[in-house]
Coordinates of C-alpha atoms and ligand atoms in Angstrom, one line a residue:
X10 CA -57.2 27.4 -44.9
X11 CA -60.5 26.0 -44.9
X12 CA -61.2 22.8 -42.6
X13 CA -62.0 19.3 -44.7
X14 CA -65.3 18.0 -44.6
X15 CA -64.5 14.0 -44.4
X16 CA -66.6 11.9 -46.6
X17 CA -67.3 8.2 -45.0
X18 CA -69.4 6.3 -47.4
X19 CA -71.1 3.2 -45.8
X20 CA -73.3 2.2 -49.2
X21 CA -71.9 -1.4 -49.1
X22 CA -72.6 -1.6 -44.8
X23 CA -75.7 0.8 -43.8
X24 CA -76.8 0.4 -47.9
X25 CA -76.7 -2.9 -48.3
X26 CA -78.9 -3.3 -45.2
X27 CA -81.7 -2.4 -47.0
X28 CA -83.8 -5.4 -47.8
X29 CA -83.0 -6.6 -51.5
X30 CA -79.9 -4.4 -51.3
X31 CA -77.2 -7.6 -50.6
X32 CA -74.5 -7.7 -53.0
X33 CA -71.8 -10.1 -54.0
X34 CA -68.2 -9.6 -53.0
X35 CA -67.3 -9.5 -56.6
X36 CA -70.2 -6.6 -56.6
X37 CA -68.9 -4.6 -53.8
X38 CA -65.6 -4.6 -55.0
X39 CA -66.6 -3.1 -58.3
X40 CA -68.5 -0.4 -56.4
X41 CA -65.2 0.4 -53.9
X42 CA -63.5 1.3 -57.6
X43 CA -66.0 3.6 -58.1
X44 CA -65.9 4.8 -54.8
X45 CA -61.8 5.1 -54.7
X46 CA -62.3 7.2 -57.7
X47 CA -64.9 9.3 -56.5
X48 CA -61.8 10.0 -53.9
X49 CA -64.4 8.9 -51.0
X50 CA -62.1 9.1 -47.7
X51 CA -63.5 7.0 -45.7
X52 CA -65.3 3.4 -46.9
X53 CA -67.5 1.6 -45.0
X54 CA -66.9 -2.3 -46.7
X55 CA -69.0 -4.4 -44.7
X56 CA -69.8 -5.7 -41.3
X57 CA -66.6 -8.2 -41.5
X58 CA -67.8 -10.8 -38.5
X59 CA -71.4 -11.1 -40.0
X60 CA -71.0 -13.5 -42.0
X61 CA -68.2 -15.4 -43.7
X62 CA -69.3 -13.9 -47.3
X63 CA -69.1 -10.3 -45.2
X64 CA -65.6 -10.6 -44.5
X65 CA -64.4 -11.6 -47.6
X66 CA -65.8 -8.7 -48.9
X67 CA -64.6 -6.6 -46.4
X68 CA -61.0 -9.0 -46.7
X69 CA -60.6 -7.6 -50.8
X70 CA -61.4 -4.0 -50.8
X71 CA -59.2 -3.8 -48.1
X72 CA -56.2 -5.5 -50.4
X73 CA -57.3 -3.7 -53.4
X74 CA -58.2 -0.8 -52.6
X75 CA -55.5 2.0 -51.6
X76 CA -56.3 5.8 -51.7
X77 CA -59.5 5.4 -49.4
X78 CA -59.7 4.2 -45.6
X79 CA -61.5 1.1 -45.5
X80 CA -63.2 0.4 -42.3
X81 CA -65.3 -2.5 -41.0
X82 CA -68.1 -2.3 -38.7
X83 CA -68.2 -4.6 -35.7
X84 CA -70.4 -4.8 -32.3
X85 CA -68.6 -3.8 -29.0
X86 CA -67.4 -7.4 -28.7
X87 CA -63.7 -9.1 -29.4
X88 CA -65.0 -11.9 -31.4
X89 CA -66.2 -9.1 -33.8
X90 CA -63.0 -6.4 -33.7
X91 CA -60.7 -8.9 -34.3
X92 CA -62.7 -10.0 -36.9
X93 CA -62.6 -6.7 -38.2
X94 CA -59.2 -6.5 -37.9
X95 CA -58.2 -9.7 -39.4
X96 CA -60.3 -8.7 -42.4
X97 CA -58.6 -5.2 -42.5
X98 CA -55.0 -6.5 -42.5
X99 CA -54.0 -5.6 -45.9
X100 CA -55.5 -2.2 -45.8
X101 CA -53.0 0.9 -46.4
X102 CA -54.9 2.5 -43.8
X103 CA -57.9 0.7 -42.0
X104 CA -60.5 1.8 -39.7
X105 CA -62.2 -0.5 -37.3
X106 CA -65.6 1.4 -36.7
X107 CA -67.1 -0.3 -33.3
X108 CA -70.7 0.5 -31.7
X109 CA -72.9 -0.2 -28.6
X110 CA -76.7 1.3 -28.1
X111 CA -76.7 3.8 -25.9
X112 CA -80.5 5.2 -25.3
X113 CA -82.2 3.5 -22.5
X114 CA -84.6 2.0 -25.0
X115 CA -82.3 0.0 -26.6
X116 CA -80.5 -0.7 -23.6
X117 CA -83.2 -2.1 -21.5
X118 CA -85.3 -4.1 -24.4
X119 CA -82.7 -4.7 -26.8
X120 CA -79.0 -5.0 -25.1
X121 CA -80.9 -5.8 -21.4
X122 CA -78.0 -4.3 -20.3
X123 CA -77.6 -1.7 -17.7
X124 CA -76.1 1.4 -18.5
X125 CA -73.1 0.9 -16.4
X126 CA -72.6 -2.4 -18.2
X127 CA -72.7 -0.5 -21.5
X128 CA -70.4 2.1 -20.2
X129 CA -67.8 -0.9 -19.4
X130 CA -68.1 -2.4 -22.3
X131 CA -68.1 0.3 -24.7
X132 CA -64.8 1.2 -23.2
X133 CA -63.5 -2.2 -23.1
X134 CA -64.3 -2.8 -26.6
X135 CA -62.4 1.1 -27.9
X136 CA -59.4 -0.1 -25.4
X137 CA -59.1 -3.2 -27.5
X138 CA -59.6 -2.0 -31.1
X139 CA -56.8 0.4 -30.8
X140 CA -54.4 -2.3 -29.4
X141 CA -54.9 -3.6 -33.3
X142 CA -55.6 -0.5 -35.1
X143 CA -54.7 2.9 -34.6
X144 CA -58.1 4.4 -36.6
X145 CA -60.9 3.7 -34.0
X146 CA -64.5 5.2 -34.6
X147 CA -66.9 4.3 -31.6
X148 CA -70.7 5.1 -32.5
X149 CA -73.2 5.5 -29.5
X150 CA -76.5 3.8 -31.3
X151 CA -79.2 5.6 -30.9
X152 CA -77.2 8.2 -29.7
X153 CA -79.7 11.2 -30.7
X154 CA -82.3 9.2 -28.5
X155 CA -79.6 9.1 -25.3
X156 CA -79.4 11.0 -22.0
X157 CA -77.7 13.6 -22.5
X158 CA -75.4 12.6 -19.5
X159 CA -75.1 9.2 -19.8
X160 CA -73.9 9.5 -23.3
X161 CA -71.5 12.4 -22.2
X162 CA -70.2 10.1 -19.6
X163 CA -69.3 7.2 -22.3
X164 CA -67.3 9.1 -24.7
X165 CA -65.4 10.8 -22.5
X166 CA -64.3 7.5 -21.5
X167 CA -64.0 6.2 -25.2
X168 CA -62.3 9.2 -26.6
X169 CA -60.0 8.6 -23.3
X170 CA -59.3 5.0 -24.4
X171 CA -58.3 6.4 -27.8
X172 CA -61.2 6.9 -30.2
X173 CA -60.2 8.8 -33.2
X174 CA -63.8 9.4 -34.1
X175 CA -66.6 10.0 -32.2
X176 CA -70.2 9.3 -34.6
X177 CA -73.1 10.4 -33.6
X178 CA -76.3 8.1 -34.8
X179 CA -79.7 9.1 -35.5
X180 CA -80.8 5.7 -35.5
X181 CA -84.4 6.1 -36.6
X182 CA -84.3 9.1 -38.4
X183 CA -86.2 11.3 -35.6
X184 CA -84.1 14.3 -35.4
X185 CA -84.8 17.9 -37.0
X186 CA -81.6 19.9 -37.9
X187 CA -81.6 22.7 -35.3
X188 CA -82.0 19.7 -32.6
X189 CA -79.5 17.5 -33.7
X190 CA -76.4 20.3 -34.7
X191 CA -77.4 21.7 -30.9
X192 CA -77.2 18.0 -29.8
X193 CA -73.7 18.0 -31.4
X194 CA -72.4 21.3 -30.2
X195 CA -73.5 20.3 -26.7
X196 CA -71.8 17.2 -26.8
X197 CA -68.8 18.8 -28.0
X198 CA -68.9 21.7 -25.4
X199 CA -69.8 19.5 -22.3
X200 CA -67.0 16.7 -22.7
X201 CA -63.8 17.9 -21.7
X202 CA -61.7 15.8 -24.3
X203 CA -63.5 16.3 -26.7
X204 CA -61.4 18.0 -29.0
X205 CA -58.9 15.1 -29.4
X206 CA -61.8 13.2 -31.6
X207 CA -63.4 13.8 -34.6
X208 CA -67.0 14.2 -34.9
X209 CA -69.1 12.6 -37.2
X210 CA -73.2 13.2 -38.0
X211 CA -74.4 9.1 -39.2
X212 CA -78.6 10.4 -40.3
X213 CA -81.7 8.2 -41.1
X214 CA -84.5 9.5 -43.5
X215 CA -87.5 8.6 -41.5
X216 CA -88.9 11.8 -41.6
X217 CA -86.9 13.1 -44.9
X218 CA -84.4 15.2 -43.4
X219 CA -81.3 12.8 -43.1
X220 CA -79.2 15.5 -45.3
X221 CA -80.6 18.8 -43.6
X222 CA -79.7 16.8 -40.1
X223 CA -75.8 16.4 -41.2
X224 CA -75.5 19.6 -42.9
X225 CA -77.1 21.1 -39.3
X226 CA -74.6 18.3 -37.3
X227 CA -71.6 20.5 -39.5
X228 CA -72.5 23.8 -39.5
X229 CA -74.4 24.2 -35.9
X230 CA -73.1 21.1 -34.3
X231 CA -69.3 21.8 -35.8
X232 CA -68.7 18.0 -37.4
X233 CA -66.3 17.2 -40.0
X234 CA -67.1 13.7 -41.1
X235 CA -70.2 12.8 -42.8
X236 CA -71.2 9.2 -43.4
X237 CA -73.9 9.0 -46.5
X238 CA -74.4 6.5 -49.4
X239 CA -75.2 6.8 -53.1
X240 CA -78.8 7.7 -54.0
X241 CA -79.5 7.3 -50.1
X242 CA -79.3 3.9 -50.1
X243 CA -80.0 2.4 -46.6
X244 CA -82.9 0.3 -44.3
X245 CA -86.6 1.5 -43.9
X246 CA -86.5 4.9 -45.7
X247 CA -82.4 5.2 -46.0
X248 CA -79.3 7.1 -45.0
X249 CA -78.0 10.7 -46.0
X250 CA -77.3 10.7 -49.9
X251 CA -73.7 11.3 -50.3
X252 CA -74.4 13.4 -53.9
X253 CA -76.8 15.9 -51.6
X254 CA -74.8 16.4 -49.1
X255 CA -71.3 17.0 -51.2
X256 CA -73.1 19.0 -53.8
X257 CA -75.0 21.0 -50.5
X258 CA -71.6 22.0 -49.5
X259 CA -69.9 22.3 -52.6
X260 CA -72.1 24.8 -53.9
X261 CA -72.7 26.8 -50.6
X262 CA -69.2 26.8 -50.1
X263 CA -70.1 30.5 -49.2
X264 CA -71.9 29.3 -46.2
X265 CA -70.2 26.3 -45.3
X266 CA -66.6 27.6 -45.8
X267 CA -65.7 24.1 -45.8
X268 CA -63.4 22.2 -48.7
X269 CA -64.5 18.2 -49.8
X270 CA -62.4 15.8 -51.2
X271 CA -64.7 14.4 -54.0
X272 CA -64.4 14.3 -57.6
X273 CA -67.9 15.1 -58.3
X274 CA -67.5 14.2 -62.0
X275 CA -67.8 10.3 -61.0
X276 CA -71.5 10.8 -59.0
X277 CA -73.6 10.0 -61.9
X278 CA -71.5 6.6 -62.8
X279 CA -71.7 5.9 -59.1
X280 CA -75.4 6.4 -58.8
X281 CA -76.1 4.2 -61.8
X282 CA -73.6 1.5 -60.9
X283 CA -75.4 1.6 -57.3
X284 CA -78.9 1.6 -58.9
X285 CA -78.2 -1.1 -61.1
X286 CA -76.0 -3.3 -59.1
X287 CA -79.1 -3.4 -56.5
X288 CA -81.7 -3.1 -58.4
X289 CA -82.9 0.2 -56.4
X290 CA -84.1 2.4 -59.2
X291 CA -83.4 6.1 -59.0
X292 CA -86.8 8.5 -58.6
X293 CA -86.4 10.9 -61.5
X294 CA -86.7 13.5 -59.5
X295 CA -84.3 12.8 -56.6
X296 CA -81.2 16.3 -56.6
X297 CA -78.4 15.7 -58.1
X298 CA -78.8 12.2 -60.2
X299 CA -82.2 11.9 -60.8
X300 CA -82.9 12.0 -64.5
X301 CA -85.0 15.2 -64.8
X302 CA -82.4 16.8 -62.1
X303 CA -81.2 18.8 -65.3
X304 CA -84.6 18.7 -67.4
X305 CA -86.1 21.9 -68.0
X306 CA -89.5 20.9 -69.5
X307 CA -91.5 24.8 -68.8
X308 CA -90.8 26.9 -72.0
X309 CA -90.1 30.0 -69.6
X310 CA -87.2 27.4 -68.0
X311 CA -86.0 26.7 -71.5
X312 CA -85.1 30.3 -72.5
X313 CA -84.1 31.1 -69.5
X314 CA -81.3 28.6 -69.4
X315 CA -80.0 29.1 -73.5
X316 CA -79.9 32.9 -72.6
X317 CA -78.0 32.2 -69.2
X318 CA -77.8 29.1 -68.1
X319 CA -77.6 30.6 -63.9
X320 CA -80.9 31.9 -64.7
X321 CA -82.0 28.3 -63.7
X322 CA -79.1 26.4 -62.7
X323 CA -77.0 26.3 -59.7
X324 CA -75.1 23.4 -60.4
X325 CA -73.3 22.5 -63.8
X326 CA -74.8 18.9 -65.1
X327 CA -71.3 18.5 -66.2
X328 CA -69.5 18.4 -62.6
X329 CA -71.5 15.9 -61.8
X330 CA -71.0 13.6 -64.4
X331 CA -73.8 14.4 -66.7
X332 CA -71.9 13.8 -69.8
X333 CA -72.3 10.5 -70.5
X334 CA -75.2 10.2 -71.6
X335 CA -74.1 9.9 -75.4
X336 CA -74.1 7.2 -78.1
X337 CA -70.3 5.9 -77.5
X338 CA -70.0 2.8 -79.4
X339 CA -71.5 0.9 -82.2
X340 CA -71.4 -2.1 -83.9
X341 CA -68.1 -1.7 -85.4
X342 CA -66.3 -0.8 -82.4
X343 CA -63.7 -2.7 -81.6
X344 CA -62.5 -4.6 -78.1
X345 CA -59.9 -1.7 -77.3
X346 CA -62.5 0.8 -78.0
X347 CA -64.8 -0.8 -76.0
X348 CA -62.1 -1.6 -73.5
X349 CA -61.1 2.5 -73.1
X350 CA -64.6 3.3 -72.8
X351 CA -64.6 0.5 -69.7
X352 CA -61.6 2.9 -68.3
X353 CA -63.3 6.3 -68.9
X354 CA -66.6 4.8 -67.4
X355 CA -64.5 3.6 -64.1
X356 CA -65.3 0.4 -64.6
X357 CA -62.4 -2.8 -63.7
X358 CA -62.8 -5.8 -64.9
X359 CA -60.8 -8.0 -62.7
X360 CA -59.7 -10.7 -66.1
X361 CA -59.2 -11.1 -69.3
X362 CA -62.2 -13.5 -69.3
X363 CA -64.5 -10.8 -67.7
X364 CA -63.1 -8.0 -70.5
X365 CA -63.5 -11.0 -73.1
X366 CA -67.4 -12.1 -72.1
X367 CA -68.3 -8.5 -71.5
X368 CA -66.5 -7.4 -75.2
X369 CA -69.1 -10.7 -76.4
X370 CA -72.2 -9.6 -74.6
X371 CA -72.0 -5.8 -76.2
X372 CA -70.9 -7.2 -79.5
X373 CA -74.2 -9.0 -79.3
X374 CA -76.1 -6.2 -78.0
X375 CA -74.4 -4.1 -80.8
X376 CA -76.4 -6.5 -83.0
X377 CA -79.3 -5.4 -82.1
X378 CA -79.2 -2.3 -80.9
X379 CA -77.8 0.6 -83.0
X380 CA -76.5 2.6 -80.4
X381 CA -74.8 1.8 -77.4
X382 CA -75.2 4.5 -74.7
X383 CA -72.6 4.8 -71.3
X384 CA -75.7 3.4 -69.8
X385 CA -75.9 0.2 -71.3
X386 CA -72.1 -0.7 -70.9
X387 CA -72.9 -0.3 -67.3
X388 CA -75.9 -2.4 -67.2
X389 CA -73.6 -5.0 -69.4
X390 CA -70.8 -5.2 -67.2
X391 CA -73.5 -5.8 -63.9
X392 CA -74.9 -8.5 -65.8
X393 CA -73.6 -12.2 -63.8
X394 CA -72.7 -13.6 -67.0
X395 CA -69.7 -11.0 -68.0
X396 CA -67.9 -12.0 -64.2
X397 CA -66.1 -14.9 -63.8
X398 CA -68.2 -15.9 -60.1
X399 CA -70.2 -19.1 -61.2
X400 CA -73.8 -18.6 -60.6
X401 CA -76.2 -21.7 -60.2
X402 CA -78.7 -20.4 -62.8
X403 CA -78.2 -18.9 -66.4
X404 CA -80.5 -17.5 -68.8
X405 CA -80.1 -19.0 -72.3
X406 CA -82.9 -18.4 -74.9
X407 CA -86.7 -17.5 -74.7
X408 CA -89.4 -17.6 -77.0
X409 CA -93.1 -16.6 -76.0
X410 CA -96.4 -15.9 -78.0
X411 CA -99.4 -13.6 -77.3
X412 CA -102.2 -12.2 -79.7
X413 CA -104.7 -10.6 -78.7
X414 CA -107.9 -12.8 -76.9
X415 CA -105.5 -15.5 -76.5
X416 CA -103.5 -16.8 -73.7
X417 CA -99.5 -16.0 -73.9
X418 CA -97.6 -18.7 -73.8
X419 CA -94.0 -18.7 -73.1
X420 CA -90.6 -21.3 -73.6
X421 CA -87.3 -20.6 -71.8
X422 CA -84.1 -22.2 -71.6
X423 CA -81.7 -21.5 -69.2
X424 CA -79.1 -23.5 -67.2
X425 CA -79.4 -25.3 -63.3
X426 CA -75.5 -25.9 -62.6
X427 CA -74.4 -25.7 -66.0
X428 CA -76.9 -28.1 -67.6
X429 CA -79.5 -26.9 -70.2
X430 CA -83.9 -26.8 -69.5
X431 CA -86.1 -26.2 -71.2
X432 CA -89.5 -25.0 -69.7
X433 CA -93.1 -23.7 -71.1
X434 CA -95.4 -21.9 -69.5
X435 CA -98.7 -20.0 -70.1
X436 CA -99.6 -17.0 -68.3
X437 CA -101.8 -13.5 -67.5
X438 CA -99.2 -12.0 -69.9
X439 CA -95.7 -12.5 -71.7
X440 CA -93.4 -11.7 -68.5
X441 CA -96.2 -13.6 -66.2
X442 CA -95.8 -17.1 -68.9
X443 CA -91.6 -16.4 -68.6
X444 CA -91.7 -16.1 -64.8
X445 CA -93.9 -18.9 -64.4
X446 CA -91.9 -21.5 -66.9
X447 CA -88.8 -20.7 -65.1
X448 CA -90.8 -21.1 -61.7
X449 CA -92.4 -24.8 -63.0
X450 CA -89.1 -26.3 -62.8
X451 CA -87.5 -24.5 -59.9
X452 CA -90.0 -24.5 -57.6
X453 CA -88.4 -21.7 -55.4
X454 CA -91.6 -20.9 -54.0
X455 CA -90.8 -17.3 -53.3
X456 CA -93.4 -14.4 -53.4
X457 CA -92.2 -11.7 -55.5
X458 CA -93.0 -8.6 -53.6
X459 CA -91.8 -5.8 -56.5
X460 CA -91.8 -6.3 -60.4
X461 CA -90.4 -3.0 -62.0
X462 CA -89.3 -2.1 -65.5
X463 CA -87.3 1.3 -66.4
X464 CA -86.1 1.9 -70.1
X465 CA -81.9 2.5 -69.7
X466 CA -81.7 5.2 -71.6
X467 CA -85.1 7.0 -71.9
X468 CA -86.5 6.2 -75.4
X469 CA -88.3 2.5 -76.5
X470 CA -85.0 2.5 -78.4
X471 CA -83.6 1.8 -75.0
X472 CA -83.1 -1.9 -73.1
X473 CA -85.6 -2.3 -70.5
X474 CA -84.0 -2.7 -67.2
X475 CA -86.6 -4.9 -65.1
X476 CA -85.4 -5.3 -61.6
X477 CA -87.8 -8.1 -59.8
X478 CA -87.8 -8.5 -55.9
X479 CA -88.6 -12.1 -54.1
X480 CA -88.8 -13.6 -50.5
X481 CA -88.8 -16.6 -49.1
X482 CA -88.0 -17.6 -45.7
X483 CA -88.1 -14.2 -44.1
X484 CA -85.0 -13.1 -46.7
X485 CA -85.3 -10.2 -49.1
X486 CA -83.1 -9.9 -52.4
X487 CA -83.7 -8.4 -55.6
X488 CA -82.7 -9.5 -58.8
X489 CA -81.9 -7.5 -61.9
X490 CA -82.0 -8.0 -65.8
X491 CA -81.3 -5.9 -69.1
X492 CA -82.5 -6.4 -72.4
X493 CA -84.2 -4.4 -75.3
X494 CA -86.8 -6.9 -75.0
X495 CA -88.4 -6.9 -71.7
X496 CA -89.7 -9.9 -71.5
X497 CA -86.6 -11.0 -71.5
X498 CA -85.2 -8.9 -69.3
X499 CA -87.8 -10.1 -66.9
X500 CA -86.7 -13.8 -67.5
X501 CA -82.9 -12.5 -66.6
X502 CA -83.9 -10.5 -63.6
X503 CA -86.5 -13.5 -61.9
X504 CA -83.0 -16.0 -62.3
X505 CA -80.7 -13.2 -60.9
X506 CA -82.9 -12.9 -58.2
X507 CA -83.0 -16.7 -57.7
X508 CA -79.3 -16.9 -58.1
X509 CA -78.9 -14.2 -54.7
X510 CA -81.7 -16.3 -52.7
X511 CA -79.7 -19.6 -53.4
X512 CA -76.5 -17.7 -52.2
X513 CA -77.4 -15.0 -49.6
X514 CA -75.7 -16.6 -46.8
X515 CA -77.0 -16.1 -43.4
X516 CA -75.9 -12.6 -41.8
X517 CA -76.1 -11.1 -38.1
X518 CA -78.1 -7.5 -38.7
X519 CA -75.8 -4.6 -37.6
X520 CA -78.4 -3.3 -35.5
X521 CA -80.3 -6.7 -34.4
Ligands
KIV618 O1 -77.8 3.9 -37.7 C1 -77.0 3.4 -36.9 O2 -77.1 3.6 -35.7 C2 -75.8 2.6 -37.4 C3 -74.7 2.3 -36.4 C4 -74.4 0.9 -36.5 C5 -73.6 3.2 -36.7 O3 -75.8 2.4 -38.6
ZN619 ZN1 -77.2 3.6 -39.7

């Protein structure tokens, strides 16, 4: 029998610590369905002592969620375990995933620590984890950057205080894949215990190769968990894409010889949800769930794939969930219809009221829009209106002007804690007049570092999905909006961003 490769996705931890990337708990949630059903093993939910927000998180995918392991990251500190702990109570099976830098850089000018102290504490920290849990996964940060040594010297001692995982960070993303499997394989062949952990590749994508590393950390190094997220979502240039690195070894099972738990045929809906839920638009070329992934524009393609699909195709667009991309529902459709198609696209509401102001939104989008595609059910049911979690700004109505040599002119309504405004603007164009009305009366004073618009389903037919990025006071967030009319969709997006910059509470950065 073939060993199992174990999938730990840590989208809604290492992910969300991309700037812009924060998410509601109401958000993660939604995305630990989709991950559950994906049949993910292992899911990273948060960073539970972070911040209060954090462990709630962290606190309701561990209740609701029951065929994954959920695990919470925490720093080699009690405060923070039995943080992590306490947020992981009502987990079927829960992981507490604990870390401490070990390379002398980030001992000496981060920690200034000495690496003795390190050693102490990161066995301290692994002896008192497993007095609460028996699921303990100890990461060296850094570790690719650590002496060789020293680091063989600390998880000895943490495999020794019962680690049940041993992961093995590239922190920055400055490995190449022959380096980092030998790293692993040495690792494994110098420490004497090591065979009573598990050993895990955690990549960066400084330099691009964050799924090459792994796959080298598995095959050379001999590790059987992987930790990824969807579409590589993660800080600075991201983490190993979990749809690369499953599909990888899926379809070279012949040179892998290893078996995966995933149901493939949810990785599209999970890259979309991802993408939309952060805003994070998906490069069109990017394997697996970018849209021309499939596309065969060159004639000589074309035949080639009616006469024999193989001819150009080593993966089936099918097993990964390209299917959906179909008209599904119209205007007559009714709420169980639309309700099934809810169901077949994963997607829990967690009310009546959510199913009820969803079933309302696409009744209304149905109005005006012929045909409802998979994709703009999903973009629906992100949209802060359909959930039940009270936001402090709403968009209502817009109306704008612009002819050409004169100066557009815009007029929104939307609502400040439930009450109605009303706000005009003029401005360089349409979605420059909208931004600025709604900016006259809030005076958030935020820059907006990123303004992007991508048509949902690929035709002008489609709603625009603008996704608009701000910061103020050294915070990040991202904001994003659907509509077939973009401007406003750009009106939506601006107070969705303003909605996460009133509510991002304060966080402690995992690697800070
Ligand atoms: O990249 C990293 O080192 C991490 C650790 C906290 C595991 O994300
Ligand atoms: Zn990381």
């Amino acid at each position: 029998m073939a060993d199992k490769l174990i999938i730990f996705d840590t989208t809604l931890r290492d992910g969300e610590q991309s700037p812009g990337a924060s998410m509601t708990r109401d958000e993660k949630l939604r995305i630990a369905r989709q991950l559950e059903r994906l049949r993910v093993d292992v899911i990273e939910a948060g960073f539970a002592a972070s911040s209060n927000g954090d462990f709630e998180a962290v606190k309701s995918i561990a209740d609701a969620i029951k065929d994954s392991t959920i695990c919470s990251l925490s720093r080699a500190n009690d405060r923070d375990i039995s943080r992590a702990a306490e947020a992981l109570k009502g987990a079927n099976s829960g992981r507490i995933h604990t870390f401490i830098a070990t390379s002398p850089l980030h001992m000496e000018k981060k920690l200034r620590m000495t690496p003795d102290q390190v050693f102490e504490q990161a066995k301290q920290s692994v002896r008192f984890a497993r007095n609460l849990v028996g699921d303990v996964e100890f990461s060296p940060e850094d570790g690719y950057r650590s002496e060789m040594d020293f680091l063989c010297r600390v998880l000895e001692a943490v495999i020794a205080e019962g680690a049940t995982t041993i992961n093995v960070p590239d922190t920055v993303g400055y490995a190449v894949p022959e380096l980092y499997g030998e790293f692993i394989r040495t690792l494994r062949e110098r420490i004497p215990n090591s065979d009573k952990a598990i050993w895990s590749v955690h990549c960066h994508n400084d330099l691009g190769m964050a799924v090459a590393n792994s796959l080298a950390g598995v095959k050379i190094g001999g590790a059987r968990q992987v930790e990824c997220t969807i579409n590589g979502l993660g800080e600075r240039a991201g983490n190993c894409s979990l749809e690369e690195v499953v599909m990888a070894v899926k379809t070279r099972r012949d040179y892998f010889g290893l078996d995966i738990g995933i149901d493939t045929s949810h990785i599209v809906a999970a890259s979309r949800m991802v993408s939309q839920t952060t805003g994070f638009v998906v490069q069109p070329n990017k394997a697996v769930v970018g849209a021309n992934a499939f596309a065969h524009a060159s004639g000589i393609h074309q035949d080639g794939v009616l006469k024999a699909r193989d001819t150009y195709e080593i993966m089936r667009a099918e097993d990964v969930g390209w299917t959906t991309n179909k008209i599904v529902l119209g205007k007559l459709s009714g709420r169980n219809a639309f309700k099934q198609r809810l169901q077949d696209l994963g997607v829990t509401l967690d009310s009546e009221t959510e199913i009820n102001n969803a079933f309302a939104k696409f009744k209304e989008l149905a109005d005006r829009k012929s045909e409802i595609f998979d994709e703009d059910i999903l973009a629906l049911v992100g949209d802060e209106s359909v959930t039940a979690e009270k936001e402090q700004y709403g968009f209502v109505s817009m109306s704008q002007h612009s002819e050409t040599g004169e100066r557009p002119h815009a007029t929104v309504v939307f609502t400040v804690e439930g009450k109605e405004v009303r706000t005009e603007s003029d401005g360089n164009g349409p979605v420059d007049a909208s931004l600025k009305a709604i900016e006259s009366h809030i005076k958030s004073g935020a820059e907006m570092v990123l303004y992007s618009v991508n048509a949902i389903s690929g035709s002008t037919e489609s709603q625009g999905e603008v996704t608009v990025r701000l910061q103020n006071s050294g915070r990040v967030v991202n904001g994003v909006g659907s509509d077939p009319d973009i401007v406003v969709a750009s009106a939506k997006a601006y107070l969705s961003a303003l909605n996460k910059l009133q509510s991002k509470a304060d966080r402690v950065a995992a690697q800070g």
